[in-house]
mmCIF file of C-alpha atoms and ligand atoms in Angstrom:
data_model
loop_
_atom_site.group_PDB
_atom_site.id
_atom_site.type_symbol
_atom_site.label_atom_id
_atom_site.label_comp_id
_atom_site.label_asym_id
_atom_site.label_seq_id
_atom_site.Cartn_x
_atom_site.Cartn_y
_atom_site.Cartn_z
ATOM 1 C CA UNK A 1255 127.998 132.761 42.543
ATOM 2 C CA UNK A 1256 130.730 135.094 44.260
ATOM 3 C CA UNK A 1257 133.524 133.915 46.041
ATOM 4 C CA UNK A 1258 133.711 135.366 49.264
ATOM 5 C CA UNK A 1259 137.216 135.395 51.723
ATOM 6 C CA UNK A 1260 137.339 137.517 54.698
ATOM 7 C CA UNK A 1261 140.062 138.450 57.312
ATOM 8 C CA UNK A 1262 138.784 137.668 61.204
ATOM 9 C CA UNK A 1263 140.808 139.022 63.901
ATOM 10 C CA UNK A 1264 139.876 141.381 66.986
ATOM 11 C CA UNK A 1265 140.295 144.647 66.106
ATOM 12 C CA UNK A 1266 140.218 144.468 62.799
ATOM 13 C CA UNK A 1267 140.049 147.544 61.981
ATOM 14 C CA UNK A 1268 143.795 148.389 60.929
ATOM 15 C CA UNK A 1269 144.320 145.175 58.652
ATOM 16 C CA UNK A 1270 145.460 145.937 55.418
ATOM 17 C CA UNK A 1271 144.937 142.741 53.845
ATOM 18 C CA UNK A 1272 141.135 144.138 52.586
ATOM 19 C CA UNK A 1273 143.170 146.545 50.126
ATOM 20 C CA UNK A 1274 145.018 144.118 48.902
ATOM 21 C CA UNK A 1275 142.738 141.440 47.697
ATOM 22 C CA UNK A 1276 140.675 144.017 46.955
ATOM 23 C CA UNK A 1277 143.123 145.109 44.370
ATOM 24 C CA UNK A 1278 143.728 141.798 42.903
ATOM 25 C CA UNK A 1279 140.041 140.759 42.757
ATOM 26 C CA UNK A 1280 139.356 144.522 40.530
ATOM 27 C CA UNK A 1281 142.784 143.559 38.408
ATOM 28 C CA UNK A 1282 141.203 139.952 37.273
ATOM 29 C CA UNK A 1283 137.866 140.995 37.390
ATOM 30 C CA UNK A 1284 136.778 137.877 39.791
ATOM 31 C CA UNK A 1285 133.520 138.136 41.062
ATOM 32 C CA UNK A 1286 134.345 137.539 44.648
ATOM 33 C CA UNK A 1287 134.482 139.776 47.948
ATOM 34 C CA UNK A 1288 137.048 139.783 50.902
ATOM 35 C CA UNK A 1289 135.773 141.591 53.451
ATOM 36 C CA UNK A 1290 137.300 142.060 57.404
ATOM 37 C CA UNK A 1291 134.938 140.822 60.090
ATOM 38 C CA UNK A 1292 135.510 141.449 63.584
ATOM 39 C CA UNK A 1293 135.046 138.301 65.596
ATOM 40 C CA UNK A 1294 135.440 138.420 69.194
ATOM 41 C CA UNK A 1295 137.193 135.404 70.978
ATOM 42 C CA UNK A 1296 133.993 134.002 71.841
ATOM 43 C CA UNK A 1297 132.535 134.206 68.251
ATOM 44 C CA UNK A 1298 135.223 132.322 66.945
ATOM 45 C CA UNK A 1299 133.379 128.836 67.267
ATOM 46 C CA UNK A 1300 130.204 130.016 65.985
ATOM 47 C CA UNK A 1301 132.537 131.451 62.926
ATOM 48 C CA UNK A 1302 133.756 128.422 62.247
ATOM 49 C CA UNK A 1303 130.439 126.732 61.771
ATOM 50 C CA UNK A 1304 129.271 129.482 59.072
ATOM 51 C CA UNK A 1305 132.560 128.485 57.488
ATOM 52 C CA UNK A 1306 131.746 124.502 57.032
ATOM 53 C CA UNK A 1307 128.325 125.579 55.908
ATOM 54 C CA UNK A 1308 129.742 126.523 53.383
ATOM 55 C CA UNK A 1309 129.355 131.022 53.667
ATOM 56 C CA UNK A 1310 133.535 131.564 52.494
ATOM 57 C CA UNK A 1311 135.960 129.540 50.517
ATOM 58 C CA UNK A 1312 138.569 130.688 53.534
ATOM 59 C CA UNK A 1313 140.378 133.652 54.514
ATOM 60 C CA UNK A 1314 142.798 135.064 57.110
ATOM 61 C CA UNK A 1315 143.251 134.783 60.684
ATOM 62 C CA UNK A 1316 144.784 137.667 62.480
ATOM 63 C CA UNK A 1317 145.409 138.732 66.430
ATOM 64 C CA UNK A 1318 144.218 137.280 68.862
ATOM 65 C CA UNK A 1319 143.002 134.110 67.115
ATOM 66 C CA UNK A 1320 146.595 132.697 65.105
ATOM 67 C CA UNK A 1321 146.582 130.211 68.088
ATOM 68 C CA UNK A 1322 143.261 129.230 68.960
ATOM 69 C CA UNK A 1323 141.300 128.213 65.378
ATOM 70 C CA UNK A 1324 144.480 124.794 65.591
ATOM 71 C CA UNK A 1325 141.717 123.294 67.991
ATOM 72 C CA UNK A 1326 139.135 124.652 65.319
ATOM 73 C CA UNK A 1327 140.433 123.697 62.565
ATOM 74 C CA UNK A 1328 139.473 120.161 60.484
ATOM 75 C CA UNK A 1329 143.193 119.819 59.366
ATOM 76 C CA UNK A 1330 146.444 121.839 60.249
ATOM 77 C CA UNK A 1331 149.523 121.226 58.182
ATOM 78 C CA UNK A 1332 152.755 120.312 59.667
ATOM 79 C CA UNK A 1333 154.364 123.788 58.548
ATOM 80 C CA UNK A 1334 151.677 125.770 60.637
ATOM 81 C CA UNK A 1335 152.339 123.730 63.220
ATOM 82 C CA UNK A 1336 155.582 124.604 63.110
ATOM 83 C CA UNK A 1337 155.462 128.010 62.722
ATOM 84 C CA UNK A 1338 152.887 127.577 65.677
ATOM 85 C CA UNK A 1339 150.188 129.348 64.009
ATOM 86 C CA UNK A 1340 147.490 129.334 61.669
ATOM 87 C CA UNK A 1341 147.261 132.529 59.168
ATOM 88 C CA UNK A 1342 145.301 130.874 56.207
ATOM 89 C CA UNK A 1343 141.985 129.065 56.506
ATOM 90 C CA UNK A 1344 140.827 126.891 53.135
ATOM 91 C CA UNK A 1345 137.152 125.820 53.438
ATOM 92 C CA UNK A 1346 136.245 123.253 50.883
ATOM 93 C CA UNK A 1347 133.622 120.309 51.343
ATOM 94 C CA UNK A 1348 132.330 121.327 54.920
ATOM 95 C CA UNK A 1349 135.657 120.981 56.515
ATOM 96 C CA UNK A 1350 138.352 123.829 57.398
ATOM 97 C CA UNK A 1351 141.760 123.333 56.490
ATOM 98 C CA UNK A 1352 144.760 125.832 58.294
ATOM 99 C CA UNK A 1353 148.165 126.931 56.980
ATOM 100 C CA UNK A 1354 150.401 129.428 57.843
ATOM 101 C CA UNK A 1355 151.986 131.856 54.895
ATOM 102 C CA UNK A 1356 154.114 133.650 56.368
ATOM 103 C CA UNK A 1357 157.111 131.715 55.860
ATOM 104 C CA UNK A 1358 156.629 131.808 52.079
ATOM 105 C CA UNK A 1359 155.566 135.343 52.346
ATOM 106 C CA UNK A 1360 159.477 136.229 53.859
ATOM 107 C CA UNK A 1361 160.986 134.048 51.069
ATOM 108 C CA UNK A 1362 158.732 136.084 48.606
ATOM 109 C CA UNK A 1363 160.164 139.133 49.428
ATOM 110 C CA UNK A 1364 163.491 138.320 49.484
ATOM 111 C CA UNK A 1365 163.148 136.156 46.456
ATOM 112 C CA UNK A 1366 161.687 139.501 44.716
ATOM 113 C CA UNK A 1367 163.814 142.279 45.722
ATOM 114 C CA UNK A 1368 167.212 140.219 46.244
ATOM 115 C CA UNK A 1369 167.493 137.789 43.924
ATOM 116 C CA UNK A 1370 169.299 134.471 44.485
ATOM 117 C CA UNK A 1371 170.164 135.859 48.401
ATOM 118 C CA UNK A 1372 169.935 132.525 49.799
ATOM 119 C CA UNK A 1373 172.672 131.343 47.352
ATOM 120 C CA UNK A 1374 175.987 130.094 49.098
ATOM 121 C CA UNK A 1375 174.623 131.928 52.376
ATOM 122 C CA UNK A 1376 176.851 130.879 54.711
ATOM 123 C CA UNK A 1377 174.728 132.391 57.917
ATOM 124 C CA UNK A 1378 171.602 134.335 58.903
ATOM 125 C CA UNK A 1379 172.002 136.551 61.792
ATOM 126 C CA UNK A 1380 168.023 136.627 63.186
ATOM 127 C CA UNK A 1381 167.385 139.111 65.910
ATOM 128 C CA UNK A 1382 164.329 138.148 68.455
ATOM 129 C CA UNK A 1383 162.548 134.632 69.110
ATOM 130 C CA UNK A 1384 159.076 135.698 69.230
ATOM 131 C CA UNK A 1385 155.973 134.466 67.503
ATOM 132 C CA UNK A 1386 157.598 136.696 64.705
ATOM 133 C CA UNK A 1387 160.723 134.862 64.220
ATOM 134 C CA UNK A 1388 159.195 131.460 63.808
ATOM 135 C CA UNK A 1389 158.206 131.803 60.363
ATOM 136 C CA UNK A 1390 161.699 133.722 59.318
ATOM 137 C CA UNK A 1391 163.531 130.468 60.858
ATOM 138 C CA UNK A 1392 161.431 127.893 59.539
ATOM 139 C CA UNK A 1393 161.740 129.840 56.067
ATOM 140 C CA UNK A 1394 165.551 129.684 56.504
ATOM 141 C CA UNK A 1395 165.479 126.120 57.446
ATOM 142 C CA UNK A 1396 163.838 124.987 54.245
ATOM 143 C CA UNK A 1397 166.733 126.582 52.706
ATOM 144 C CA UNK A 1398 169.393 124.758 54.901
ATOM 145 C CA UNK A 1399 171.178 128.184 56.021
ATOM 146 C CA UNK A 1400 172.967 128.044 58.854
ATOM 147 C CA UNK A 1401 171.456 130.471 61.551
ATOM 148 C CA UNK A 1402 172.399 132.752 64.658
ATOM 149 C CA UNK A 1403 169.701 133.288 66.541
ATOM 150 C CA UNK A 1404 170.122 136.136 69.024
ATOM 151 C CA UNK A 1405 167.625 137.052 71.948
ATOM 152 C CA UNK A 1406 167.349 139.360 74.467
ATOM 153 C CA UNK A 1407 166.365 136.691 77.162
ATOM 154 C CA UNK A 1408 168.444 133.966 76.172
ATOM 155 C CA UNK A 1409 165.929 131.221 77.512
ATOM 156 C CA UNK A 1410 163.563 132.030 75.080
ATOM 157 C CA UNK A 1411 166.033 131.516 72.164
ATOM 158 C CA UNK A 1412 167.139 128.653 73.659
ATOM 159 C CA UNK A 1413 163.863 126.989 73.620
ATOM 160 C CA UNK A 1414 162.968 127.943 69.996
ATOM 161 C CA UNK A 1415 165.957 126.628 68.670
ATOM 162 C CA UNK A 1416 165.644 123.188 70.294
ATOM 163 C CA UNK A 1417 161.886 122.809 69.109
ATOM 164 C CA UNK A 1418 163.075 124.492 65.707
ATOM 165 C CA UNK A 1419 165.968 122.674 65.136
ATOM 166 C CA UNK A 1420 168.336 122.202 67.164
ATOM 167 C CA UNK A 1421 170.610 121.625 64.216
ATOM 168 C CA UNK A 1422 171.606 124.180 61.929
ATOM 169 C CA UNK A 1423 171.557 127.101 65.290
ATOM 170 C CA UNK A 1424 173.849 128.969 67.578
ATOM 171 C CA UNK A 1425 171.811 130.585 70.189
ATOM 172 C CA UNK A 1426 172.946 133.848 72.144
ATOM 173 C CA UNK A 1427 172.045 136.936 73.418
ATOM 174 C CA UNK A 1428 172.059 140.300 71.750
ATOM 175 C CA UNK A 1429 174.966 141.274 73.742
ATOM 176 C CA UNK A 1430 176.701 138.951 71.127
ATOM 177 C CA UNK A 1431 175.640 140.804 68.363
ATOM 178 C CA UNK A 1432 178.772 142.830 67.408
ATOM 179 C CA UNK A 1433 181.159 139.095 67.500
ATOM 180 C CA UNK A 1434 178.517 137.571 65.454
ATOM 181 C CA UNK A 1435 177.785 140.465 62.820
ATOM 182 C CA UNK A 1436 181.130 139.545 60.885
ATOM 183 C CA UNK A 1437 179.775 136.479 60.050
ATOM 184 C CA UNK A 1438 176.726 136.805 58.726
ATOM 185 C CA UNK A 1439 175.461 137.187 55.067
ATOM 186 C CA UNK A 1440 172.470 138.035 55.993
ATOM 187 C CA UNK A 1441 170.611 140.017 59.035
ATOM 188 C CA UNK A 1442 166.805 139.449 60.221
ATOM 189 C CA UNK A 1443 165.162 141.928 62.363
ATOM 190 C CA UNK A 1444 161.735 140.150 63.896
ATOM 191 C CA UNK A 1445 161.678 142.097 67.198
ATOM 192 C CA UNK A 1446 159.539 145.010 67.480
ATOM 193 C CA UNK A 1447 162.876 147.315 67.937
ATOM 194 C CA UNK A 1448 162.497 149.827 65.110
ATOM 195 C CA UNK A 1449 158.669 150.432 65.247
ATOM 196 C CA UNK A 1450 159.238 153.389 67.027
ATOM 197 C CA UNK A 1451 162.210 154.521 65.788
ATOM 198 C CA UNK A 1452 164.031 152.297 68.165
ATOM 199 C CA UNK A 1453 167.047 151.066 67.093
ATOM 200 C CA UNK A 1454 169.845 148.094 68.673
ATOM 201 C CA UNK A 1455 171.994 150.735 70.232
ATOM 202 C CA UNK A 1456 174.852 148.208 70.667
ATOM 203 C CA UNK A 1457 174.906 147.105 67.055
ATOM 204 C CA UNK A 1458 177.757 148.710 65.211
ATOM 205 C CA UNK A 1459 176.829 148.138 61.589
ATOM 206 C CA UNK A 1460 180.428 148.632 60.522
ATOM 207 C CA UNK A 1461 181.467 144.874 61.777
ATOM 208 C CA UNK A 1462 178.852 143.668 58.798
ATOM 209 C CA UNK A 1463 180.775 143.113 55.804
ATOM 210 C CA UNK A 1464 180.118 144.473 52.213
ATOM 211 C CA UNK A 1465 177.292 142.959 50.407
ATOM 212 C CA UNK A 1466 175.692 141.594 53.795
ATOM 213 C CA UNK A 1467 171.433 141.731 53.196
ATOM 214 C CA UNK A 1468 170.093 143.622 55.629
ATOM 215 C CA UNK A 1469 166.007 143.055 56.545
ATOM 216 C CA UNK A 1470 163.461 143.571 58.849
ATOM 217 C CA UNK A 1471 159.630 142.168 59.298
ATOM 218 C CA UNK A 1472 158.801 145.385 61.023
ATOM 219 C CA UNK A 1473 157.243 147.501 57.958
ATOM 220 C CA UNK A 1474 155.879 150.615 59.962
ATOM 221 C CA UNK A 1475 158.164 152.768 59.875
ATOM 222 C CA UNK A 1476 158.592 151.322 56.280
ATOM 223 C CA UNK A 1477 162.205 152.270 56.755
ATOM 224 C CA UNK A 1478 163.514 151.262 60.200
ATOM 225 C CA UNK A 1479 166.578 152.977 62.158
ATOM 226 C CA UNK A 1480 168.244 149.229 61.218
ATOM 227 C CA UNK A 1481 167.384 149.533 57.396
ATOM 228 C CA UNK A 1482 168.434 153.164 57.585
ATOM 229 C CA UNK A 1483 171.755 153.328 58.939
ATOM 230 C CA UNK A 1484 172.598 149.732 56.928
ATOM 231 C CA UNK A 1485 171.691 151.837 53.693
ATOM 232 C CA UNK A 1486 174.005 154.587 54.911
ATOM 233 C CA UNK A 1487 176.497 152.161 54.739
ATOM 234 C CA UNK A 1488 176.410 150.749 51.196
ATOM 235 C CA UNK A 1489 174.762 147.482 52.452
ATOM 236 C CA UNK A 1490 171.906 146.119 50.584
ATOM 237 C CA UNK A 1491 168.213 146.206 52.270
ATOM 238 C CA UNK A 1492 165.137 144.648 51.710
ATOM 239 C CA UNK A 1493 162.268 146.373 53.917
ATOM 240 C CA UNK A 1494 158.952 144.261 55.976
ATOM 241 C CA UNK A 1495 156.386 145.131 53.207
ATOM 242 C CA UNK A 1496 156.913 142.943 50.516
ATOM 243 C CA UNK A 1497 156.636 140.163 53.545
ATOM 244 C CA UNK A 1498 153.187 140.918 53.891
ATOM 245 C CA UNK A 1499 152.159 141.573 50.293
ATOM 246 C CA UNK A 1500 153.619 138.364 49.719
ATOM 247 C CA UNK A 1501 151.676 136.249 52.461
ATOM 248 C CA UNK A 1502 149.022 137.225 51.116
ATOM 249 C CA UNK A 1503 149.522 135.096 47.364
ATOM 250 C CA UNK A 1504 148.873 131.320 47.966
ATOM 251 C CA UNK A 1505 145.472 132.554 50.111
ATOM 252 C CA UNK A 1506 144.174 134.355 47.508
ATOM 253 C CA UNK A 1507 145.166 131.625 45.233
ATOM 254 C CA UNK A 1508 143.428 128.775 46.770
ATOM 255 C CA UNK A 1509 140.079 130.568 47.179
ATOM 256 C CA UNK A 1510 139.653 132.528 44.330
ATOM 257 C CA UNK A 1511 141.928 130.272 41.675
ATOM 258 C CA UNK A 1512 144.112 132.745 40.315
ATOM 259 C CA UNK A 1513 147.639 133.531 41.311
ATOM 260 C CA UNK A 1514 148.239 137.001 41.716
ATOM 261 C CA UNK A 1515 151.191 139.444 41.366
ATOM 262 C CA UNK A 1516 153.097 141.250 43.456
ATOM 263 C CA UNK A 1517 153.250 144.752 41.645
ATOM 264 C CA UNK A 1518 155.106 148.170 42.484
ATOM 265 C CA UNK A 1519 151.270 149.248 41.914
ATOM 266 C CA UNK A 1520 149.690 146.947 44.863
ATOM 267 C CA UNK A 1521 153.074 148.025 47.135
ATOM 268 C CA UNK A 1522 152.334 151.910 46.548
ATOM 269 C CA UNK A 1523 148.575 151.640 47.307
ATOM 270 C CA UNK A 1524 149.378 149.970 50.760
ATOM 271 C CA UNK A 1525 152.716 152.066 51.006
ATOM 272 C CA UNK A 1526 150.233 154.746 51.205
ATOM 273 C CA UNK A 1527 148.700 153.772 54.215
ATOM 274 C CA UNK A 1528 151.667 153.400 56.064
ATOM 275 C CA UNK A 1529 152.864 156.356 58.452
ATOM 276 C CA UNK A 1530 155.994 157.824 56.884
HETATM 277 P P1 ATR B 1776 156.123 138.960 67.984
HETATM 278 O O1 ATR B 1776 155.006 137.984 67.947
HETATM 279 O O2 ATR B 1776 155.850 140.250 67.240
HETATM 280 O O3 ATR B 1776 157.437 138.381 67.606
HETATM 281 P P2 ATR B 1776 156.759 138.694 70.779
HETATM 282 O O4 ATR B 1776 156.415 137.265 70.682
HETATM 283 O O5 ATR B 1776 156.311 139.468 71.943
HETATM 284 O O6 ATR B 1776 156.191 139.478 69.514
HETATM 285 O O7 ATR B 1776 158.327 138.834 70.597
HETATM 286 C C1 ATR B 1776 158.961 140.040 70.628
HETATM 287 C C2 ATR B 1776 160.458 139.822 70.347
HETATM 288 O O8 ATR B 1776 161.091 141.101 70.394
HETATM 289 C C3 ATR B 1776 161.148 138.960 71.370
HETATM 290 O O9 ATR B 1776 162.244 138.326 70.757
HETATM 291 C C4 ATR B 1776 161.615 140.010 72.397
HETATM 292 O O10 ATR B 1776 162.692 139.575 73.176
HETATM 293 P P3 ATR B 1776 162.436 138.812 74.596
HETATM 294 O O11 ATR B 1776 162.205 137.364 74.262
HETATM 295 O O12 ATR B 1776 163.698 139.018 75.356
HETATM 296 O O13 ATR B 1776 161.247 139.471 75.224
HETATM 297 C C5 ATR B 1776 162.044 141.109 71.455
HETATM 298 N N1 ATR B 1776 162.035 142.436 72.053
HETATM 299 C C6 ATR B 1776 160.963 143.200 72.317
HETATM 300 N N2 ATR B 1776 161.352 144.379 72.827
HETATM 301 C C7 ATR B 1776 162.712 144.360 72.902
HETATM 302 C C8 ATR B 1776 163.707 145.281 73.336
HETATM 303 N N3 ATR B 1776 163.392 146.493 73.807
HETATM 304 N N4 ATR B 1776 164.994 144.912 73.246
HETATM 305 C C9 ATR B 1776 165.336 143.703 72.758
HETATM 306 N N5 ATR B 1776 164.445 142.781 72.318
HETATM 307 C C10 ATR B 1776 163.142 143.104 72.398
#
């Protein structure tokens, strides 16, 4: 019988996630679909009851619903919780299970294209608290690296890092950015500066010393102003792609019971949908 996994969300249009099971499914030959469905808020319910009967063996959950299939869900494990949302549904015996991937999905990428980064890191620098940064902190967390967490509204990085921690964080603003930037080994973008060609205009990339990892969860523009003027300066960087690509594994392991590969083949085909 084929396997089928799907991606809900609302639009769906833009997901890329179709391409790349897609592309693992063809490279192991599975007999299985994923397909994205379009499932309006009020659908979501009736979704889920397709789901216990049994229709999918899971699949991912996109905007606006990371939030609202917890109350759907049969079980929710304590990292999604976490994170505070759900990205992964597993169906299995009529009941739903949720997880969230994107924390293993940054430690993927990182893992991949810097290898042994989180060694001896003495301090992450993360830029933003949004629903972004919670997986990047959690991630960081289960490595037990210090972390700077800097926010525009300080408030709001205040309150993550008490529910996040509130060991293990120093919360400012990013008017700190400059007297924290010698410190850090390692820099996190998760705010959407840099999708537009944005960049931090106060951030004088010349205070980060040699060897400091530069990345960013933003992945359109594949190369942000950040990741730009960072690589102008000798620093290493790791771009938002592989973060996605790498979600994307333990979901397409637990329905379809193979674990696939990241490969410079997968990257290029959804490189090639990216604007440039
Ligand atoms: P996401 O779910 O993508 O993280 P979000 O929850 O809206 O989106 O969070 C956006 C993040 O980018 C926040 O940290 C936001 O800072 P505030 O908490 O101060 O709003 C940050 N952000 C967005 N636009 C910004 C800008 N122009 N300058 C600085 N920070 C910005």
């Amino acid at each position: 019988m084929t396997t089928k996994a799907f991606v809900i969300g609302h639009p769906i249009a833009h997901s890329r996630s179709p391409l790349i099971h897609g592309t693992w499914l063809a490279e192991h030959g599975i007999d299985g679909t994923y397909e994205a469905i379009d499932v309006p808020p009020d659908a979501l319910e009736s979704f889920f009851e397709r789901l216990r009967g049994g229709e999918f063996a899971g699949g991912n959950v996109t905007i606006p619903h990371k939030q609202a299939v917890f109350a759907l869900c049969d079980s929710v494990d304590e990292l999604a919780r976490k994170i505070g949302a759900v990205n992964t549904l597993v169906a299995r015996d009529g009941k739903v299970h949720g997880t969230n991937t994107d924390y293993l999905g940054f430690l993927g990428n990182l893992d991949a294209k810097a290898p042994g980064w989180s060694d001896r890191l003495d301090c992450a620098l993360v830029l933003g608290a949004g629903g972004a940064a919670r997986a990047v902190l959690v991630a960081l967390q289960s490595r037990n690296i210090p972390i700077v967490l800097l926010n525009r509204t300080r408030e709001t990085g205040d309150r993550l890092a008490s529910e996040l921690g509130p060991e293990g964080f120093t919360v400012g603003t990013l008017e700190n950015i400059n007297a924290s930037a010698p410190h850090a080994g390692l820099v996190v973008n998760t705010t959407s500066i840099g999708m537009h060609g944005t960049r931090f205009d106060q951030f004088d990339i010349s205070l980060l010393r040699p060897g400091t990892l530069v990345t960013d969860i933003v992945y359109s523009p594949l190369e942000t102003p950040l990741l730009a003027d960072a690589r102008a300066r000798g620093l290493p960087t790791v771009d938002g792609l592989g973060m996605l690509l790498h979600q994307a594994v333990p979901g397409f392991a637990a329905w379809f019971g193979v674990q696939p590969t990241v490969t410079p083949d997968l990257r290029a085909r959804i490189e090639a949908t990216l604007d440039h």
